[in-house]
Short mmCIF file of C-alpha atoms and ligand atoms in Angstrom, two decimals:
data_model
loop_
_atom_site.label_atom_id
_atom_site.label_comp_id
_atom_site.label_asym_id
_atom_site.label_seq_id
_atom_site.Cartn_x
_atom_site.Cartn_y
_atom_site.Cartn_z
CA MET A 6 0.00 0.00 0.00
CA SER A 7 1.54 3.32 -0.96
CA VAL A 8 0.21 6.84 -0.93
CA LEU A 9 0.67 9.69 -3.38
CA VAL A 10 0.09 13.02 -1.63
CA ILE A 11 -0.21 16.01 -3.94
CA ALA A 12 1.31 19.15 -2.44
CA ASP A 13 -0.58 22.43 -2.19
CA HIS A 14 1.64 25.40 -2.90
CA ASP A 15 1.43 28.96 -4.08
CA LEU A 16 4.01 31.60 -5.00
CA GLY A 17 6.80 29.12 -4.31
CA VAL A 18 5.68 28.37 -0.75
CA LEU A 19 4.47 24.97 0.49
CA SER A 20 1.04 25.28 2.12
CA PRO A 21 0.83 24.22 5.80
CA ALA A 22 -2.17 22.12 4.71
CA THR A 23 0.19 19.64 3.02
CA ALA A 24 2.00 18.83 6.30
CA ARG A 25 -1.41 18.12 7.84
CA VAL A 26 -2.41 15.86 4.94
CA VAL A 27 0.86 13.96 5.33
CA GLY A 28 0.12 13.67 9.07
CA ALA A 29 -3.37 12.38 8.25
CA VAL A 30 -2.25 9.55 5.96
CA ALA A 31 0.89 8.53 7.86
CA GLU A 32 -0.60 5.17 8.87
CA LEU A 33 -1.75 4.19 5.38
CA GLY A 34 1.66 3.34 3.89
CA PRO A 35 4.86 4.82 2.47
CA ILE A 36 4.19 8.32 1.15
CA ASP A 37 5.46 9.85 -2.07
CA LEU A 38 4.80 13.56 -2.33
CA LEU A 39 4.11 15.09 -5.73
CA VAL A 40 4.96 18.73 -6.33
CA ILE A 41 3.42 19.82 -9.58
CA GLY A 42 3.43 23.27 -11.13
CA GLN A 43 5.72 26.25 -11.34
CA ASN A 44 8.23 27.81 -8.95
CA THR A 45 8.73 24.52 -7.13
CA ASP A 46 12.34 24.50 -5.85
CA THR A 47 11.73 25.69 -2.27
CA VAL A 48 8.44 23.82 -2.15
CA ALA A 49 10.20 20.54 -2.94
CA THR A 50 12.96 21.16 -0.39
CA ASP A 51 10.43 21.94 2.34
CA ALA A 52 8.30 18.94 1.36
CA ALA A 53 11.33 16.64 1.62
CA ARG A 54 11.69 17.61 5.30
CA LEU A 55 8.26 16.23 6.25
CA ALA A 56 8.40 13.07 8.36
CA GLY A 57 7.13 9.96 6.60
CA ILE A 58 7.94 11.05 3.06
CA ARG A 59 9.72 8.34 1.05
CA LYS A 60 10.51 10.58 -1.93
CA VAL A 61 9.43 13.87 -3.45
CA LEU A 62 8.49 13.85 -7.12
CA VAL A 63 8.68 17.17 -8.94
CA VAL A 64 6.98 17.89 -12.25
CA LYS A 65 7.76 21.40 -13.40
CA GLY A 66 5.93 23.73 -15.69
CA VAL A 67 2.48 22.13 -15.63
CA SER A 68 -0.32 24.52 -14.67
CA ALA A 69 -3.59 23.70 -12.93
CA THR A 70 -5.60 22.56 -15.93
CA ASP A 71 -6.68 19.15 -17.15
CA SER A 72 -3.02 18.45 -18.00
CA ASP A 73 -2.10 18.12 -14.32
CA VAL A 74 -4.65 15.33 -13.96
CA SER A 75 -3.05 13.45 -16.87
CA VAL A 76 0.33 13.82 -15.16
CA ILE A 77 -1.01 12.52 -11.85
CA GLN A 78 -2.73 9.66 -13.61
CA SER A 79 0.50 8.58 -15.27
CA LEU A 80 2.52 8.85 -12.04
CA ALA A 81 0.03 7.25 -9.68
CA THR A 82 -0.23 3.83 -11.32
CA GLU A 83 1.40 2.07 -8.35
CA HIS A 84 -0.23 4.01 -5.52
CA GLN A 85 -3.33 2.71 -3.74
CA TYR A 86 -4.15 6.19 -2.45
CA VAL A 87 -4.06 9.56 -4.17
CA VAL A 88 -4.64 12.32 -1.68
CA GLN A 89 -4.76 16.11 -1.51
CA SER A 90 -6.18 18.66 0.90
CA ALA A 91 -9.81 19.62 0.34
CA GLY A 92 -8.78 23.14 -0.69
CA SER A 93 -9.93 24.75 -3.90
CA VAL A 94 -7.28 22.97 -6.03
CA GLY A 95 -7.84 19.51 -4.51
CA LYS A 96 -11.62 19.87 -4.75
CA ASP A 97 -11.29 20.66 -8.43
CA ARG A 98 -8.53 18.24 -9.34
CA LEU A 99 -9.24 14.97 -7.54
CA PRO A 100 -12.83 14.42 -8.72
CA ARG A 101 -11.52 14.85 -12.29
CA LEU A 102 -8.80 12.30 -11.60
CA ALA A 103 -11.36 9.92 -10.04
CA ALA A 104 -13.56 10.23 -13.12
CA LYS A 105 -10.62 9.37 -15.37
CA LEU A 106 -9.81 6.32 -13.24
CA ASP A 107 -13.49 5.35 -12.99
CA LEU A 108 -13.38 5.56 -9.19
CA MET A 109 -15.56 7.31 -6.61
CA PRO A 110 -13.62 9.92 -4.64
CA VAL A 111 -14.16 10.20 -0.90
CA THR A 112 -14.17 13.90 -0.15
CA ASP A 113 -13.71 16.08 2.94
CA VAL A 114 -12.28 13.27 5.09
CA VAL A 115 -11.98 14.33 8.75
CA LYS A 116 -10.94 10.99 10.25
CA ILE A 117 -9.19 7.89 8.89
CA LEU A 118 -10.63 4.87 10.68
CA GLY A 119 -8.77 2.18 8.70
CA PRO A 120 -7.30 1.41 5.28
CA ASN A 121 -10.70 1.79 3.60
CA ARG A 122 -12.90 3.45 6.25
CA PHE A 123 -13.18 7.20 6.35
CA GLU A 124 -15.29 9.69 8.26
CA ARG A 125 -16.66 12.81 6.55
CA PRO A 126 -19.19 15.48 7.50
CA ILE A 127 -22.54 15.67 5.72
CA TYR A 128 -25.58 17.95 5.96
CA ALA A 129 -23.39 21.04 6.43
CA GLY A 130 -21.49 19.39 9.25
CA ASN A 131 -24.58 18.40 11.22
CA ALA A 132 -23.85 14.68 10.88
CA LEU A 133 -20.81 12.50 10.33
CA GLN A 134 -20.85 9.73 7.75
CA THR A 135 -18.60 6.67 7.85
CA VAL A 136 -17.70 5.52 4.35
CA THR A 137 -16.35 2.04 3.63
CA ASP A 138 -14.62 2.30 0.30
CA ASP A 139 -14.28 -1.16 -1.26
CA GLN A 140 -12.66 0.09 -4.45
CA PRO A 141 -9.16 -1.19 -5.20
CA ARG A 142 -7.74 2.34 -5.05
CA HIS A 143 -8.81 5.36 -3.04
CA ILE A 144 -8.98 8.99 -4.09
CA LEU A 145 -9.29 11.19 -1.01
CA THR A 146 -9.59 14.87 -0.29
CA ILE A 147 -8.66 15.64 3.30
CA ARG A 148 -9.94 18.44 5.52
CA ALA A 149 -6.46 19.49 6.62
CA SER A 150 -7.67 21.43 9.65
CA ALA A 151 -8.93 18.19 11.25
CA PHE A 152 -5.42 16.68 11.45
CA ARG A 153 -2.10 17.47 13.10
CA ALA A 154 0.84 18.39 10.88
CA ALA A 155 3.58 15.83 10.24
CA ALA A 156 6.83 16.61 12.02
CA THR A 157 9.85 17.87 10.11
CA GLY A 158 13.44 16.62 10.17
CA ASN A 159 13.33 14.20 7.23
CA ASN A 160 15.64 14.45 4.25
CA ALA A 161 13.76 12.57 1.53
CA PRO A 162 15.27 12.37 -1.98
CA ILE A 163 13.89 14.72 -4.61
CA GLU A 164 13.32 13.34 -8.11
CA VAL A 165 12.59 15.70 -10.99
CA ILE A 166 10.41 14.07 -13.65
CA ASP A 167 10.31 15.25 -17.21
CA ILE A 168 6.86 14.71 -18.65
CA SER A 169 5.44 16.45 -21.65
CA VAL A 170 1.68 16.79 -21.68
CA VAL A 171 -0.77 17.87 -24.30
CA SER A 172 -3.65 19.71 -22.71
CA ALA A 173 -7.04 20.59 -24.12
CA ALA A 174 -7.45 23.31 -21.49
CA LYS A 175 -5.28 26.37 -21.03
CA LEU A 176 -4.89 28.45 -17.87
CA ILE A 177 -5.54 32.03 -18.99
CA ALA A 178 -5.04 33.90 -15.74
CA ALA A 179 -5.02 33.53 -11.97
CA HIS A 180 -6.43 36.39 -9.92
CA ARG A 181 -5.21 36.59 -6.36
CA THR A 182 -6.14 38.65 -3.34
CA GLU A 183 -3.01 40.03 -1.70
CA SER A 184 -3.01 39.55 2.07
CA ASP A 185 -0.44 39.67 4.84
CA THR A 186 -2.66 37.80 7.31
CA PRO A 187 -2.38 34.05 7.97
CA ASP A 188 -4.30 31.53 5.87
CA LEU A 189 -7.83 31.13 7.27
CA ALA A 190 -7.96 27.38 6.85
CA THR A 191 -4.85 26.72 8.95
CA ALA A 192 -4.62 29.79 11.24
CA GLN A 193 -4.28 29.26 14.99
CA ILE A 194 -6.34 32.37 15.80
CA VAL A 195 -9.23 33.70 13.70
CA VAL A 196 -11.10 36.94 14.33
CA GLY A 197 -14.48 36.87 12.58
CA GLY A 198 -16.86 39.75 11.99
CA GLY A 199 -20.57 39.77 11.24
CA VAL A 200 -23.02 42.10 9.58
CA ALA A 201 -23.29 44.04 12.86
CA LEU A 202 -20.09 45.84 11.85
CA GLY A 203 -22.33 47.93 9.61
CA SER A 204 -19.84 48.96 6.90
CA ALA A 205 -16.61 48.00 5.15
CA GLU A 206 -14.95 50.89 6.95
CA ASN A 207 -16.00 49.58 10.34
CA PHE A 208 -14.76 46.12 9.35
CA HIS A 209 -11.25 47.60 9.68
CA LEU A 210 -11.80 47.17 13.44
CA ILE A 211 -11.82 43.40 12.89
CA GLU A 212 -8.74 43.67 10.69
CA ALA A 213 -6.89 45.76 13.29
CA LEU A 214 -7.67 43.30 16.09
CA ALA A 215 -6.67 40.36 13.87
CA LYS A 216 -3.39 42.07 12.98
CA ARG A 217 -2.69 42.79 16.65
CA LEU A 218 -3.19 39.09 17.49
CA GLY A 219 -1.44 37.69 14.39
CA ALA A 220 -4.79 36.16 13.46
CA ALA A 221 -6.57 35.40 10.20
CA ILE A 222 -9.75 37.33 9.36
CA GLY A 223 -13.12 35.66 8.90
CA ALA A 224 -16.58 36.98 8.07
CA THR A 225 -20.15 35.79 7.91
CA ARG A 226 -21.93 35.46 4.62
CA ALA A 227 -24.19 38.35 5.64
CA ALA A 228 -21.13 40.56 6.06
CA VAL A 229 -19.71 39.40 2.72
CA ASP A 230 -23.04 39.87 0.91
CA ALA A 231 -23.28 43.37 2.36
CA GLY A 232 -19.88 44.15 0.84
CA TYR A 233 -18.12 44.65 4.19
CA ALA A 234 -15.61 41.84 3.63
CA PRO A 235 -14.22 40.01 0.59
CA ASN A 236 -15.67 36.68 -0.44
CA ASP A 237 -12.57 34.68 0.47
CA TRP A 238 -12.98 35.62 4.15
CA GLN A 239 -16.34 33.88 4.38
CA VAL A 240 -16.49 31.12 6.98
CA GLY A 241 -19.17 28.45 6.99
CA GLN A 242 -21.10 25.98 4.92
CA THR A 243 -20.49 27.88 1.70
CA GLY A 244 -17.23 29.44 2.83
CA LYS A 245 -14.04 28.20 4.46
CA ILE A 246 -13.89 25.56 7.18
CA ILE A 247 -11.67 26.66 10.06
CA ALA A 248 -10.25 24.85 13.08
CA PRO A 249 -8.22 27.42 15.04
CA ASP A 250 -7.18 27.16 18.67
CA LEU A 251 -9.14 30.38 19.25
CA TYR A 252 -12.06 31.87 17.32
CA ILE A 253 -13.19 35.36 18.31
CA ALA A 254 -16.65 35.88 16.80
CA ILE A 255 -17.71 39.53 16.82
CA GLY A 256 -21.27 40.61 16.08
CA ILE A 257 -22.09 37.14 14.73
CA SER A 258 -25.40 35.48 15.63
CA GLY A 259 -24.31 31.88 15.00
CA ALA A 260 -26.60 30.72 12.20
CA LEU A 261 -26.31 26.99 11.44
CA GLN A 262 -24.55 27.70 8.15
CA HIS A 263 -21.88 29.71 9.98
CA LEU A 264 -21.49 27.12 12.74
CA ALA A 265 -20.86 24.48 10.03
CA GLY A 266 -17.53 26.15 9.38
CA ILE A 267 -16.28 26.56 12.95
CA GLN A 268 -16.91 23.17 14.51
CA GLY A 269 -13.20 22.47 14.75
CA ALA A 270 -12.49 25.65 16.78
CA LYS A 271 -11.06 24.65 20.15
CA LYS A 272 -12.08 27.79 22.09
CA ILE A 273 -14.67 30.35 21.07
CA VAL A 274 -15.03 33.88 22.39
CA ALA A 275 -18.23 35.68 21.33
CA ILE A 276 -18.79 39.43 21.48
CA ASN A 277 -22.46 40.22 21.07
CA THR A 278 -25.18 42.50 22.45
CA ASP A 279 -27.61 39.56 22.57
CA PRO A 280 -27.05 37.07 25.41
CA GLU A 281 -29.46 34.68 23.66
CA ALA A 282 -27.54 34.53 20.36
CA PRO A 283 -26.70 30.88 19.48
CA LEU A 284 -22.99 31.65 19.20
CA VAL A 285 -23.01 33.26 22.66
CA LYS A 286 -24.54 30.07 24.05
CA LEU A 287 -21.95 27.94 22.28
CA ALA A 288 -18.97 30.12 23.26
CA ASP A 289 -16.47 29.28 26.00
CA VAL A 290 -16.37 32.97 26.89
CA ALA A 291 -18.98 35.60 25.97
CA LEU A 292 -18.58 39.34 26.27
CA ILE A 293 -22.08 40.84 26.22
CA GLY A 294 -22.01 44.37 24.93
CA ASP A 295 -21.49 46.68 22.00
CA LEU A 296 -18.60 45.62 19.78
CA PHE A 297 -17.78 49.27 19.04
CA GLU A 298 -16.97 49.71 22.75
CA ILE A 299 -15.46 46.29 23.45
CA ILE A 300 -12.97 46.10 20.53
CA PRO A 301 -11.25 49.45 21.39
CA GLN A 302 -11.09 48.35 25.06
CA LEU A 303 -9.54 45.04 24.01
CA MET A 304 -6.98 46.84 21.83
CA THR A 305 -6.05 49.15 24.72
CA GLU A 306 -5.58 46.18 27.06
CA LEU A 307 -3.49 44.34 24.44
CA ASP A 308 -1.32 47.44 24.00
CA LYS A 309 -0.82 47.64 27.77
CA ALA A 310 0.15 43.98 27.87
CA GLY A 311 2.76 44.76 25.18
P1 FAD B 413 -27.00 38.24 11.90
O1 FAD B 413 -27.59 36.88 11.96
O2 FAD B 413 -27.88 39.38 11.54
O3 FAD B 413 -26.38 38.52 13.34
C1 FAD B 413 -25.81 39.72 13.76
C2 FAD B 413 -25.45 39.57 15.22
O4 FAD B 413 -24.78 40.73 15.63
C3 FAD B 413 -26.66 39.37 16.14
O5 FAD B 413 -26.44 38.27 16.99
C4 FAD B 413 -26.71 40.67 16.95
O6 FAD B 413 -27.16 40.47 18.27
C5 FAD B 413 -25.26 41.09 16.94
N1 FAD B 413 -25.06 42.55 17.08
C6 FAD B 413 -25.74 43.55 16.48
N2 FAD B 413 -25.20 44.74 16.80
C7 FAD B 413 -24.14 44.48 17.61
C8 FAD B 413 -23.17 45.31 18.24
N3 FAD B 413 -23.17 46.64 18.09
N4 FAD B 413 -22.23 44.70 18.99
C9 FAD B 413 -22.20 43.34 19.16
N5 FAD B 413 -23.10 42.53 18.57
C10 FAD B 413 -24.05 43.09 17.79
N6 FAD B 413 -23.54 32.30 6.68
C11 FAD B 413 -22.23 32.22 6.97
O7 FAD B 413 -21.71 32.92 7.85
N7 FAD B 413 -21.42 31.35 6.27
C12 FAD B 413 -21.90 30.55 5.30
O8 FAD B 413 -21.12 29.80 4.70
C13 FAD B 413 -23.29 30.61 4.98
N8 FAD B 413 -23.81 29.81 4.03
C14 FAD B 413 -25.16 29.86 3.80
C15 FAD B 413 -25.72 28.97 2.87
C16 FAD B 413 -27.07 28.99 2.64
C17 FAD B 413 -27.65 28.03 1.65
C18 FAD B 413 -27.90 29.92 3.33
C19 FAD B 413 -29.38 29.94 3.09
C20 FAD B 413 -27.35 30.80 4.24
C21 FAD B 413 -25.99 30.79 4.49
N9 FAD B 413 -25.40 31.65 5.40
C22 FAD B 413 -24.08 31.54 5.70
C23 FAD B 413 -26.15 32.78 6.01
C24 FAD B 413 -26.61 32.48 7.42
O9 FAD B 413 -27.86 31.82 7.38
C25 FAD B 413 -26.79 33.80 8.22
O10 FAD B 413 -27.66 34.67 7.53
C26 FAD B 413 -25.50 34.57 8.48
O11 FAD B 413 -24.51 33.70 8.99
C27 FAD B 413 -25.77 35.67 9.51
O12 FAD B 413 -24.66 36.50 9.58
P2 FAD B 413 -24.42 37.44 10.85
O13 FAD B 413 -24.25 36.61 12.07
O14 FAD B 413 -23.35 38.40 10.46
O15 FAD B 413 -25.78 38.30 10.91
#
């Protein structure tokens, strides 16, 4: 049994999600890690340090189109598992690979119960499903935030593979949002803001608090729809799934669709005027009051603490 993990990377940096995926599948067999794309030198070196990696395979110059699936298909002939994080690339790529291999992918895995038994959330996280996958090979997307990262300290060999691919699809452009805050999906602290902020300008309060704490910024769909926060900050059923050590939810009621995205949060602090809000009831600590008074007070206390 061997595993092919496909690395997530961007701008020449290995995503922390990949270390978590490697940690997740450590028990399934020897792991080869595939780095595919452009600007891969540092990515490959960092990937080779992850514990449990047998070798790192690098395929350069292939962009995220249907050609990368052909490459994976040709490299993964001897692996029983092909695995990537359930991020936007993995969610797009692995179902296409599964279709080519005539297999059913198992998506959003949050627990590995055995070689062919996997747990995944359904109904927006309101229930957990155990899947027994009797297929000869398994295509998995992994919710990275549900697993601990593999340790580092390895020195796996790096093999560069020269494959030429003919692709029917062409990547025209990639549009990115520049941000100096941590990645929402893997951040240890997330500060989330709701529609109660009232404007995009006021949302800067959330950004300032997040910056002060070295946290990622989240938002409710209501706040995103109102234009207070960009779409890629949305947390929940139709947004990002987060599992930080600390989630500070500010002016957020706690609708089911929002809660679907924060179930992995270890501690929750809610700031809300309504003591009956579902998120207040769920929180480990609730500060009942006006966010426009509480956030400045918090900032002052943080400044005093240095
Ligand atoms: P509200 O529910 O209006 O809550 C605002 C809160 O702020 C209230 O609790 C209020 O007491 C508090 N408040 C008001 N003023 C202050 C103040 N001055 N200080 C402190 N507190 C204050 N939502 C998501 O977040 N993520 C999703 O992925 C998502 N997916 C969805 C998918 C579908 C199919 C549908 C139908 C809905 C989805 N939603 C999602 C929307 C969701 O149902 C809620 O509408 C949304 O989460 C509410 O956002 P909110 O908490 O900002 O707003």
